[in-house]
Amino acid sequence: MSEKKDFLRKIVEEDLKNGKYKQIVTRFPPEPNGFLHIGHAKSISLNFGIARDYGGVCNLRMDDTNPTTEDMRYVEAIKDAVAWLGFKWNGEVRYASDYFEKFYEYAIKLIKMGRAYVDSLSEDEIREYRGTVKEPGKRSIYAQRSVEENLELFERMKKGEFKDGEHVLRAKIDMASPNMKMRDPLLYRIRHATHYRTGDKWKIYPMYDFAHPISDYLEGVTHSLCTLEFENNRELYDWVIENLELKPPRPYQYEFARLNMNYTVMSKRKLLELVNKKLVSGWDDPRMPTIAGLRRRGYTPEAILNFCEQIGVAKANSVVDVAQLEFAIRDDLNKKAPRVMCVKEPLKVTIENYEGYEEIEAPYFPSDVGKEGTRVLPFSKTVYIERSDFEENPPKGYFRLTPNQPVRLKFAYIIRLKEVIKDKNGEIIELKAEYIPNSKSGQDNSGIKVKSAIQWVEESSALKAELRLYERLYRAENPQGIEDLNPDSLKIVKNALIEPWIVKTEQERFQFERIGYFFKEPVDYSKENPVFNQIVPLKDSWAKKSKSVPKEQPKIKQKAVNGGKSGEMAKLTKEQEELYENYLKLGLSRQIANIFARDKELAGFFDEALKCVKTEAAAVANIVANDVARVLKEGIEIEPKDVATLAKLVQEETISNKIAKDVFEIMIKEGKEPLAIVQERGLKQISDPKEIQKIIDEVITDNPGQLKAYKEGNKKLFGFFVGQVLKKSGGKANPRIVNELLKNSLTQI
Ligand code: ATP
Ligand code: MG
């Protein structure tokens, strides 16, 4: 169960405690007029989740009272989606259409009670008579019909004696109600249409507001959860149940905020339009926000459910950033998807001084994931690397292979360029290189420094693969319709190369090193013709693009960062002098101001970081001058904004300085945002004095010897106690508060 209880779970708990219900019954009631989308996943996770958490059951009910749009194909798709998410519905799938007879009987009951009448106004007249929010409506003259007349007309409506729209059945409530829904709402209408389950049997169909509460009641539902748009319908829901004088227990309706997400449309009508106009390949197109689409794309049920849990349940509408969904899948796959080699745009490299063949054992996971296992990578004289991992005329800060810069083939050797081969158009078609024999990964004693390690595949064993790369389906943050579609949402790479293990294994999801997470295309993949869907790139490339942060930024010179002893440094120029003074004014130390004054790129990174997030300059500068400088040298990309956010987390005492170091390492390894790392790993600093005092008390009890020595005057032991408390808290206790509390504790004891 989620630790934080939402308002619905609180209601359910209260109802169980008070004995209002013996068992909780919820239901998920989709209309089978389309595939389910990620918004429905939220409702599923909520309804099934509550039932699971409180020992109840959840029904799956097709809300199929509208004969013109529903289809058995959608019923199957809905069952598939719910089962794939991992939920089991209570008993058989239920259908509102199975209750048609019951609805009819209840309608007769209302007529007999004088609480419903057959109205014969036209649709336009009904609307006119209803009034407005400001003015009361007026009742139709037909409301005066006798019970007998109503029963007779209703019977004839049922028999199909009238045309669509000629008559309707309405509840007799209050034409002056401030709630428009209560102004004699429609209960039944005539529809000459074939229903996908009941065929032509029925000529009248119940309205949602009549069918829904009765369906809930018949199934013994206790909590009928729906989205906020139905808030005004609640009064009518209650009216139906109360006026039919149904035997308790009865269900109650509660509303929660629907899921809205940027760059996404979440209306079955609009999704159907995409399918019908063939703007996507179908309901399960991997770009669709449908559960079937996400599934085909390679999303896991766990990621979707984690996402639903993270966004939570509230009573106010809001728009969730689609990046949060992407975060959830990266987070899940980071722990599940083995790292493998794929080259998107292969460039041939002939290693002239290598003869023969060998097999290199390479791990599936980086060490911090904590999962075991290796596979074998063939290696020979001819390999392919990513075209973009070689630059003949590298821009500053380019850390991969260049004419003067060697690079490591990941898990294998360092190679150095010998010659560039071009075709007659000047296009690079091959590189000749040499390898450094004693540079093999793990046993490297070559002494050669490289700035990065790149992916590669060996020629004779590599397999050709197709990659389908997806971007967001819509380019507008708040898309309205097909005019907002992103024309670049699908890109197909035909001639990628992959390492052989990928096809041999039964595994379906992988991290292609330095590219992204990929999934064996469920329909089109075969061993002979491997096709992969990109589930999600490694980093949020969209955010980067829209903020137009240059890809290789910033470029840093090692020399400037190390600084050397100040005595050995060249004098600052006039311009640098000015910068230096400015950095001092910002509160930076002399040493760091000196580094930034000399190093434009590092300073640029710092300035950018400060612009992104408001926080203490010195804290940001410290991280930039130390940690950022180090990793940029290794060719690792890092966002100024993330660094500033990290500094802010420390400044706000959300995390300690020590934990910040760990977070930074995870940031660069996994390309995640600091806040996400802190939340997900529970690294939040403990600042609650009560909690810290408890740890202090334990430490003091555990160390009587030291305590005695301290009391006898060995004040140096104060540091020992601080250290013990921090250690015991897993580095999470706020050192400032530990210091304060410890002073008192040690003197008072
Ligand atoms: P759409 O408006 O996308 O066509 P709908 O509400 O018509 O969806 P239904 O099949 O009636 O679709 O929905 C079934 C259940 O899913 C309902 O209880 C509804 O409240 C819930 N639901 C639909 N969309 C969302 C959403 N975006 N967020 C949360 N719950 C949703
Ligand atoms: Mg609906």
Short mmCIF file of N, CA and C in Angstrom, two decimals, residues 35-42 81 84-85 259-272 274-275 280 282-297 299 304 307-308 322 325 471-474 479 485:
data_model
loop_
_atom_site.label_atom_id
_atom_site.label_comp_id
_atom_site.label_asym_id
_atom_site.label_seq_id
_atom_site.Cartn_x
_atom_site.Cartn_y
_atom_site.Cartn_z
N PHE A 35 -10.21 2.14 -26.99
CA PHE A 35 -9.21 1.52 -26.13
C PHE A 35 -8.99 2.38 -24.88
N LEU A 36 -8.50 1.77 -23.83
CA LEU A 36 -8.22 2.52 -22.61
C LEU A 36 -6.92 3.30 -22.77
N HIS A 37 -6.87 4.47 -22.12
CA HIS A 37 -5.64 5.28 -22.17
C HIS A 37 -5.03 5.43 -20.78
N ILE A 38 -3.95 6.18 -20.72
CA ILE A 38 -3.21 6.30 -19.46
C ILE A 38 -4.07 6.94 -18.36
N GLY A 39 -5.06 7.77 -18.76
CA GLY A 39 -5.98 8.33 -17.78
C GLY A 39 -6.80 7.23 -17.12
N HIS A 40 -7.22 6.26 -17.94
CA HIS A 40 -7.96 5.13 -17.37
C HIS A 40 -7.07 4.33 -16.41
N ALA A 41 -5.78 4.29 -16.72
CA ALA A 41 -4.86 3.56 -15.84
C ALA A 41 -4.92 4.13 -14.43
N LYS A 42 -5.07 5.45 -14.36
CA LYS A 42 -5.16 6.08 -13.04
C LYS A 42 -6.42 5.58 -12.31
N ALA A 81 -6.20 -4.88 -21.31
CA ALA A 81 -5.44 -3.80 -20.67
C ALA A 81 -5.45 -3.96 -19.15
N TRP A 84 -3.35 -6.96 -18.18
CA TRP A 84 -1.92 -6.70 -18.38
C TRP A 84 -1.35 -5.83 -17.26
N LEU A 85 -2.19 -4.90 -16.77
CA LEU A 85 -1.73 -4.08 -15.65
C LEU A 85 -1.60 -4.91 -14.37
N LEU A 259 -6.76 12.50 -14.75
CA LEU A 259 -5.38 12.73 -15.18
C LEU A 259 -5.38 13.52 -16.49
N ASN A 260 -4.69 14.63 -16.47
CA ASN A 260 -4.39 15.37 -17.70
C ASN A 260 -2.88 15.40 -17.84
N MET A 261 -2.40 15.31 -19.06
CA MET A 261 -0.96 15.29 -19.25
C MET A 261 -0.60 16.19 -20.43
N ASN A 262 0.49 16.93 -20.30
CA ASN A 262 0.87 17.80 -21.42
C ASN A 262 1.35 16.97 -22.62
N TYR A 263 1.32 17.54 -23.78
CA TYR A 263 1.72 16.89 -25.04
C TYR A 263 0.89 15.63 -25.35
N THR A 264 -0.26 15.50 -24.71
CA THR A 264 -1.04 14.26 -24.83
C THR A 264 -2.52 14.60 -24.95
N VAL A 265 -3.23 13.91 -25.84
CA VAL A 265 -4.69 14.03 -25.78
C VAL A 265 -5.23 12.79 -25.10
N MET A 266 -6.30 12.99 -24.35
CA MET A 266 -6.79 11.88 -23.55
C MET A 266 -8.30 11.78 -23.70
N SER A 267 -8.73 11.80 -24.92
CA SER A 267 -10.16 11.65 -25.15
C SER A 267 -10.30 10.56 -26.20
N LYS A 268 -11.15 9.59 -25.90
CA LYS A 268 -11.29 8.47 -26.84
C LYS A 268 -11.75 8.97 -28.20
N ARG A 269 -12.56 10.03 -28.19
CA ARG A 269 -13.06 10.57 -29.46
C ARG A 269 -11.89 11.05 -30.33
N LYS A 270 -10.98 11.78 -29.71
CA LYS A 270 -9.85 12.30 -30.48
C LYS A 270 -8.86 11.19 -30.87
N LEU A 271 -8.73 10.21 -30.00
CA LEU A 271 -7.83 9.09 -30.34
C LEU A 271 -8.42 8.28 -31.48
N LEU A 272 -9.75 8.13 -31.45
CA LEU A 272 -10.42 7.39 -32.53
C LEU A 272 -10.22 8.10 -33.87
N LEU A 274 -7.62 9.79 -34.78
CA LEU A 274 -6.26 9.47 -35.28
C LEU A 274 -6.26 8.10 -35.96
N VAL A 275 -6.98 7.16 -35.34
CA VAL A 275 -7.02 5.81 -35.89
C VAL A 275 -7.77 5.80 -37.22
N VAL A 280 -2.12 7.30 -37.28
CA VAL A 280 -1.29 6.36 -36.52
C VAL A 280 -1.62 4.97 -37.06
N GLY A 282 -2.74 2.42 -35.55
CA GLY A 282 -3.87 1.76 -34.89
C GLY A 282 -3.94 2.21 -33.44
N TRP A 283 -4.90 1.65 -32.71
CA TRP A 283 -5.03 2.00 -31.29
C TRP A 283 -3.75 1.67 -30.51
N ASP A 284 -3.01 0.67 -31.00
CA ASP A 284 -1.81 0.25 -30.26
C ASP A 284 -0.54 0.80 -30.91
N ASP A 285 -0.65 1.82 -31.71
CA ASP A 285 0.55 2.47 -32.22
C ASP A 285 1.41 2.89 -31.02
N PRO A 286 2.72 2.59 -31.07
CA PRO A 286 3.55 2.88 -29.90
C PRO A 286 3.61 4.36 -29.49
N ARG A 287 3.09 5.24 -30.32
CA ARG A 287 3.07 6.65 -29.93
C ARG A 287 1.79 7.03 -29.23
N MET A 288 0.81 6.14 -29.25
CA MET A 288 -0.49 6.45 -28.65
C MET A 288 -0.41 6.40 -27.12
N PRO A 289 -1.19 7.25 -26.44
CA PRO A 289 -1.20 7.22 -24.97
C PRO A 289 -2.11 6.12 -24.43
N THR A 290 -2.50 5.19 -25.31
CA THR A 290 -3.33 4.08 -24.86
C THR A 290 -2.48 3.06 -24.09
N ILE A 291 -3.12 2.28 -23.27
CA ILE A 291 -2.38 1.24 -22.55
C ILE A 291 -1.80 0.25 -23.56
N ALA A 292 -2.58 -0.05 -24.61
CA ALA A 292 -2.08 -0.96 -25.65
C ALA A 292 -0.87 -0.36 -26.37
N GLY A 293 -0.89 0.95 -26.59
CA GLY A 293 0.23 1.62 -27.25
C GLY A 293 1.47 1.63 -26.39
N LEU A 294 1.28 1.95 -25.11
CA LEU A 294 2.42 1.98 -24.19
C LEU A 294 3.02 0.59 -24.04
N ARG A 295 2.14 -0.39 -24.02
CA ARG A 295 2.58 -1.78 -23.89
C ARG A 295 3.41 -2.18 -25.10
N ARG A 296 2.91 -1.84 -26.28
CA ARG A 296 3.64 -2.20 -27.49
C ARG A 296 4.96 -1.44 -27.59
N ARG A 297 4.97 -0.23 -27.10
CA ARG A 297 6.17 0.58 -27.10
C ARG A 297 7.25 -0.05 -26.22
N TYR A 299 6.68 -0.16 -22.53
CA TYR A 299 6.45 0.20 -21.13
C TYR A 299 6.12 -1.06 -20.34
N ILE A 304 3.95 1.96 -15.22
CA ILE A 304 2.69 2.70 -15.33
C ILE A 304 2.03 2.82 -13.96
N PHE A 307 3.90 5.24 -11.82
CA PHE A 307 3.54 6.59 -12.25
C PHE A 307 2.21 7.00 -11.61
N CYS A 308 1.23 6.11 -11.68
CA CYS A 308 -0.09 6.44 -11.12
C CYS A 308 0.03 6.72 -9.62
N VAL A 322 4.44 15.02 -18.93
CA VAL A 322 4.65 13.70 -19.52
C VAL A 322 6.06 13.17 -19.18
N LEU A 325 6.03 10.48 -16.62
CA LEU A 325 5.77 9.11 -17.10
C LEU A 325 7.07 8.52 -17.66
N GLU A 471 9.19 10.20 -31.01
CA GLU A 471 9.12 11.42 -30.21
C GLU A 471 7.66 11.61 -29.84
N ARG A 472 7.40 12.68 -29.10
CA ARG A 472 6.01 12.89 -28.68
C ARG A 472 5.11 13.02 -29.89
N LEU A 473 3.91 12.48 -29.75
CA LEU A 473 2.96 12.48 -30.86
C LEU A 473 2.49 13.89 -31.20
N TYR A 474 2.42 14.73 -30.20
CA TYR A 474 2.00 16.12 -30.41
C TYR A 474 3.15 17.06 -30.11
N PRO A 479 -2.25 20.13 -26.70
CA PRO A 479 -2.73 19.87 -28.05
C PRO A 479 -4.25 19.87 -28.14
N LEU A 485 -0.26 17.79 -34.32
CA LEU A 485 0.58 16.59 -34.38
C LEU A 485 2.03 16.94 -34.69
#
